Amino acid sequence: MSLRGMRPSLPRRRWQAVTGQPVLGWRITRKCDPPPAQGGEGAVGGRLHPSTRLHHREVCMSKLRSGALAAVSILALAACAGEPNFVPPMGSSGATSSQAGSGGTGASSTLSVADQSFLAQAAYGGFGEVALGTLAQRQGSSSTVRELGRRIAADHTQANQELARLAQSKGVSPPTAPDPGRQAVADALASLRGAEFDRQYLQQQLADHEVSIALFNAQAQGGTDPDIRAFAAKWLPGLQMHARDLRALGTPLARLQ
C-alpha cells in the first residue's frame, strides 16, 4: 500500500519516520501559528485572544505570499537576463507563415542576431510594463501608485507601437505579449491587495526597469542598426525617469514592512 499523498493522521515525527516524507503543509501551517501567550498584550487567561491569533496568522501568511512573489520575480528576472530569444525575420527559413503574413514588408531581415534579440526583449518588457501598469490602476491602494501605473502603461504603449513599426520595417515580427516570466509576476501580483500590492508592485517594477535600462543602454551604445540604436537612445531617458519615480515611491513603503 502506498502512503504517498495520504493525509497524515500520525504526529509529525512519527509520520516522517514511517514514510520518510516531510509534511510540508503541516510545516507551513505551524509556521504561522502564534507563539504561546506569556500574559502580555493580547493574552487572556494564559491564552491569546482569538483576534490576536487571527492577526498573527494574517501577517504571517502575508509574508509567505510576499516571499513566494519574490521567488517568482527572481526566476523571471533571471530568465530575462539569460540568453535572449528572438523571433526569426520574416521571409527567413525559421519564420512561420503566420509570422510572415502578420505585417511588415515580408523581405528577409539583414539585422544582426543581437539587434533582433533587442527588439524581442524590448517588446516583451514593454508589454509586461503595460500589463502591470494596468493592474496598478485597478488594484493600487494609493492614488500616486495608480497614477504612476497609468503613466507607465501609457508610455510603454506608445513605445510598443513605435517598436512594432520599426521591427516590421526591418522584416521582423516582434512579440505581442509579455514573456512567461513577466506574466507569472503579473499573475502573482493580481492576488495581492492594499498596501501589500503597492509595495510589491513598486519593487517588481523597479527591478524590471533596471533590467530594461541595462538592455536599452547597451543597445544605444553598441547596436549595429542605426535606427534601432536611435530607438533605444530615445526611450532610455523615459525608462530612467520611471525608475527614479518607482524608487522614490517604493522607499517609504519598504520601511513600513
Coordinates of C-alpha atoms in Angstrom, one line a residue:
M1 CA 0.0 0.0 0.0
S2 CA 1.4 3.3 -1.0
L3 CA 1.4 6.1 1.6
R4 CA 2.2 8.8 -0.9
G5 CA -0.5 11.5 -1.0
M6 CA -2.3 10.3 2.2
R7 CA -3.2 12.9 4.8
P8 CA -1.1 12.4 7.9
S9 CA -3.0 11.2 11.0
L10 CA 0.1 10.4 12.9
P11 CA 2.1 13.0 14.8
R12 CA 4.6 14.8 12.5
R13 CA 7.7 13.0 13.7
R14 CA 6.1 9.5 13.5
W15 CA 4.7 10.3 10.1
Q16 CA 8.2 11.2 8.8
A17 CA 9.7 8.1 10.5
V18 CA 7.2 5.8 8.8
T19 CA 7.1 7.4 5.4
G20 CA 10.3 9.2 5.1
Q21 CA 8.4 12.2 3.7
P22 CA 8.2 15.7 5.2
V23 CA 4.8 17.1 6.0
L24 CA 5.1 20.3 4.0
G25 CA 1.6 21.5 4.6
W26 CA 1.9 20.9 8.3
R27 CA 5.2 22.9 8.3
I28 CA 3.7 25.9 6.6
T29 CA 0.6 25.9 8.8
R30 CA 2.6 25.5 12.0
K31 CA 5.0 28.2 10.9
C32 CA 2.1 30.7 11.0
D33 CA 0.7 29.6 14.4
P34 CA 1.0 32.3 17.0
P35 CA 3.6 32.0 19.8
P36 CA 2.3 30.8 23.3
A37 CA 0.9 33.6 25.4
Q38 CA 3.0 34.8 28.2
G39 CA 0.5 37.0 29.9
G40 CA 1.4 40.1 27.8
E41 CA -0.7 42.1 25.5
G42 CA -3.4 40.1 23.8
A43 CA -3.3 37.3 26.4
V44 CA -6.5 36.3 28.2
G45 CA -6.3 33.7 30.9
G46 CA -2.9 32.5 29.7
R47 CA -4.1 32.2 26.1
L48 CA -4.0 34.6 23.2
H49 CA -7.3 36.3 22.4
P50 CA -8.8 34.9 19.1
S51 CA -8.4 38.3 17.4
T52 CA -4.7 38.4 18.3
R53 CA -4.2 34.9 16.9
L54 CA -6.1 35.8 13.7
H55 CA -4.0 38.9 13.2
H56 CA -0.7 37.0 13.7
R57 CA -1.7 34.4 11.1
E58 CA -2.8 37.1 8.6
V59 CA 0.5 38.9 9.0
C60 CA 2.4 35.6 8.7
M61 CA 0.6 34.4 5.6
S62 CA 1.1 37.9 4.0
K63 CA 4.8 37.4 4.5
L64 CA 4.7 34.0 2.9
R65 CA 2.8 35.3 -0.1
S66 CA 5.4 38.1 -0.4
G67 CA 8.2 35.6 -0.3
A68 CA 6.6 33.5 -3.0
L69 CA 6.2 36.5 -5.2
A70 CA 9.8 37.4 -4.6
A71 CA 10.8 33.9 -5.7
V72 CA 8.7 34.2 -8.9
S73 CA 10.3 37.6 -9.6
I74 CA 13.8 36.3 -9.2
L75 CA 13.1 33.4 -11.6
A76 CA 11.5 35.8 -14.1
L77 CA 14.4 38.3 -14.0
A78 CA 16.9 35.5 -14.2
A79 CA 15.1 34.3 -17.4
C80 CA 15.1 37.9 -18.8
A81 CA 18.9 38.2 -18.1
G82 CA 19.7 34.9 -19.7
E83 CA 20.3 34.2 -23.3
P84 CA 17.7 36.2 -25.2
N85 CA 15.2 34.7 -27.6
F86 CA 14.1 36.4 -30.8
V87 CA 11.5 35.9 -33.5
P88 CA 13.1 34.9 -36.8
P89 CA 12.9 37.5 -39.5
M90 CA 10.0 37.4 -41.9
G91 CA 10.9 35.5 -45.0
S92 CA 13.7 33.6 -43.4
S93 CA 13.8 29.8 -43.2
G94 CA 13.0 30.0 -39.4
A95 CA 9.9 32.1 -39.7
T96 CA 6.4 30.6 -39.8
S97 CA 3.9 31.5 -42.5
S98 CA 1.7 33.3 -39.9
Q99 CA 4.7 35.4 -38.9
A100 CA 5.5 36.3 -42.4
G101 CA 1.9 37.4 -43.0
S102 CA 1.4 39.4 -39.9
G103 CA 2.8 42.7 -41.2
G104 CA 6.0 44.3 -42.5
T105 CA 7.4 44.1 -45.9
G106 CA 8.0 40.3 -45.9
A107 CA 11.6 40.8 -47.0
S108 CA 14.4 38.9 -45.4
S109 CA 16.0 40.8 -42.5
T110 CA 19.6 41.7 -42.5
L111 CA 19.7 42.6 -38.8
S112 CA 22.3 41.0 -36.6
V113 CA 21.2 38.5 -34.0
A114 CA 21.9 41.0 -31.3
D115 CA 19.7 43.6 -32.9
Q116 CA 16.9 41.1 -33.4
S117 CA 17.3 39.9 -29.8
F118 CA 17.0 43.5 -28.5
L119 CA 13.7 44.0 -30.4
A120 CA 12.2 40.9 -28.9
Q121 CA 13.4 41.6 -25.3
A122 CA 12.3 45.2 -25.6
A123 CA 8.8 44.1 -26.8
Y124 CA 8.5 41.5 -24.0
G125 CA 9.4 44.1 -21.4
G126 CA 7.2 46.7 -22.9
F127 CA 4.1 44.5 -22.9
G128 CA 4.9 43.4 -19.3
E129 CA 5.0 47.1 -18.2
V130 CA 1.7 47.8 -19.8
A131 CA 0.1 44.7 -18.1
L132 CA 1.5 45.7 -14.6
G133 CA 0.6 49.4 -15.1
T134 CA -3.0 48.4 -16.0
L135 CA -3.1 46.2 -12.9
A136 CA -1.8 49.0 -10.7
Q137 CA -4.6 51.3 -11.9
R138 CA -7.2 48.7 -10.7
Q139 CA -5.6 47.5 -7.5
G140 CA -3.3 50.2 -6.2
S141 CA -4.4 51.5 -2.8
S142 CA -2.5 54.8 -3.2
S143 CA -3.6 57.4 -5.8
T144 CA 0.1 58.0 -6.5
V145 CA 0.7 54.4 -7.3
R146 CA -2.4 54.3 -9.6
E147 CA -1.3 57.4 -11.4
L148 CA 2.3 56.1 -11.8
G149 CA 0.9 52.8 -13.2
R150 CA -1.3 54.8 -15.7
R151 CA 1.7 56.8 -16.9
I152 CA 4.0 53.8 -17.2
A153 CA 1.3 51.9 -19.1
A154 CA 0.7 54.9 -21.4
D155 CA 4.4 55.5 -22.1
H156 CA 5.1 51.8 -22.8
T157 CA 2.0 51.5 -25.1
Q158 CA 3.5 54.3 -27.2
A159 CA 6.9 52.7 -27.2
N160 CA 5.5 49.3 -28.1
Q161 CA 3.7 50.8 -31.1
E162 CA 6.8 52.5 -32.3
L163 CA 8.9 49.4 -31.8
A164 CA 6.3 47.3 -33.8
R165 CA 6.6 49.7 -36.7
L166 CA 10.4 49.7 -36.5
A167 CA 10.6 45.9 -36.3
Q168 CA 8.3 45.4 -39.3
S169 CA 10.2 47.9 -41.4
K170 CA 13.2 45.6 -40.7
G171 CA 11.4 42.5 -41.7
V172 CA 11.0 41.2 -38.1
S173 CA 7.8 40.1 -36.3
P174 CA 8.1 41.2 -32.7
P175 CA 6.3 39.5 -29.7
T176 CA 2.9 40.9 -28.9
A177 CA 2.6 39.8 -25.3
P178 CA 4.7 39.6 -22.1
D179 CA 7.1 36.6 -21.8
P180 CA 6.1 33.8 -19.4
G181 CA 8.3 35.1 -16.6
R182 CA 6.7 38.5 -16.6
Q183 CA 3.3 37.0 -16.9
A184 CA 4.0 34.9 -13.8
V185 CA 4.9 38.1 -11.9
A186 CA 1.7 39.7 -13.1
D187 CA -0.4 36.7 -12.0
A188 CA 1.2 36.7 -8.6
L189 CA 0.7 40.5 -8.1
A190 CA -3.0 40.1 -9.1
S191 CA -3.6 38.1 -5.9
L192 CA -2.4 41.0 -3.6
R193 CA -4.4 43.9 -2.3
G194 CA -3.9 47.2 -0.4
A195 CA -0.5 48.4 0.8
E196 CA 1.0 45.0 0.2
F197 CA 0.1 45.3 -3.5
D198 CA 1.6 48.8 -3.7
R199 CA 4.9 47.7 -2.1
Q200 CA 5.3 44.6 -4.2
Y201 CA 4.3 46.3 -7.4
L202 CA 6.8 49.1 -6.9
Q203 CA 9.6 46.6 -6.1
Q204 CA 8.9 44.4 -9.1
Q205 CA 8.6 47.3 -11.5
L206 CA 11.8 48.9 -10.3
A207 CA 13.7 45.6 -10.7
D208 CA 12.3 45.1 -14.2
H209 CA 13.0 48.7 -15.2
E210 CA 16.6 48.3 -14.1
V211 CA 16.9 45.2 -16.4
S212 CA 15.4 47.3 -19.3
I213 CA 17.7 50.2 -18.6
A214 CA 20.7 48.0 -19.0
L215 CA 19.3 46.5 -22.2
F216 CA 18.5 49.9 -23.8
N217 CA 21.7 51.4 -22.7
A218 CA 23.8 48.6 -24.2
Q219 CA 21.8 48.9 -27.5
A220 CA 22.1 52.7 -27.6
Q221 CA 25.9 52.4 -27.2
G222 CA 26.7 49.3 -29.2
G223 CA 23.8 48.4 -31.5
T224 CA 24.6 47.7 -35.2
D225 CA 21.5 49.0 -36.9
P226 CA 21.3 52.9 -36.6
D227 CA 17.5 53.0 -36.5
I228 CA 17.3 50.5 -33.6
R229 CA 20.2 52.3 -31.9
A230 CA 18.3 55.6 -32.2
F231 CA 15.1 54.0 -30.8
A232 CA 16.9 52.7 -27.7
A233 CA 18.5 56.1 -27.1
K234 CA 15.2 57.8 -27.5
W235 CA 13.4 55.7 -24.9
L236 CA 16.2 55.2 -22.4
P237 CA 15.6 58.6 -20.6
G238 CA 11.9 57.6 -20.1
L239 CA 12.9 54.3 -18.5
Q240 CA 15.3 56.1 -16.2
M241 CA 12.6 58.5 -15.2
H242 CA 10.2 55.7 -14.4
A243 CA 12.9 54.0 -12.3
R244 CA 13.5 57.3 -10.3
D245 CA 9.8 57.6 -9.6
L246 CA 9.4 54.0 -8.6
R247 CA 12.4 54.2 -6.3
A248 CA 11.1 57.5 -4.7
L249 CA 7.7 55.9 -4.1
G250 CA 8.9 52.5 -3.0
T251 CA 11.5 53.5 -0.4
P252 CA 9.0 54.8 2.2
L253 CA 6.8 51.8 1.7
A254 CA 9.7 49.4 2.1
R255 CA 10.4 51.0 5.5
L256 CA 6.9 50.0 6.7
Q257 CA 7.5 46.3 6.1

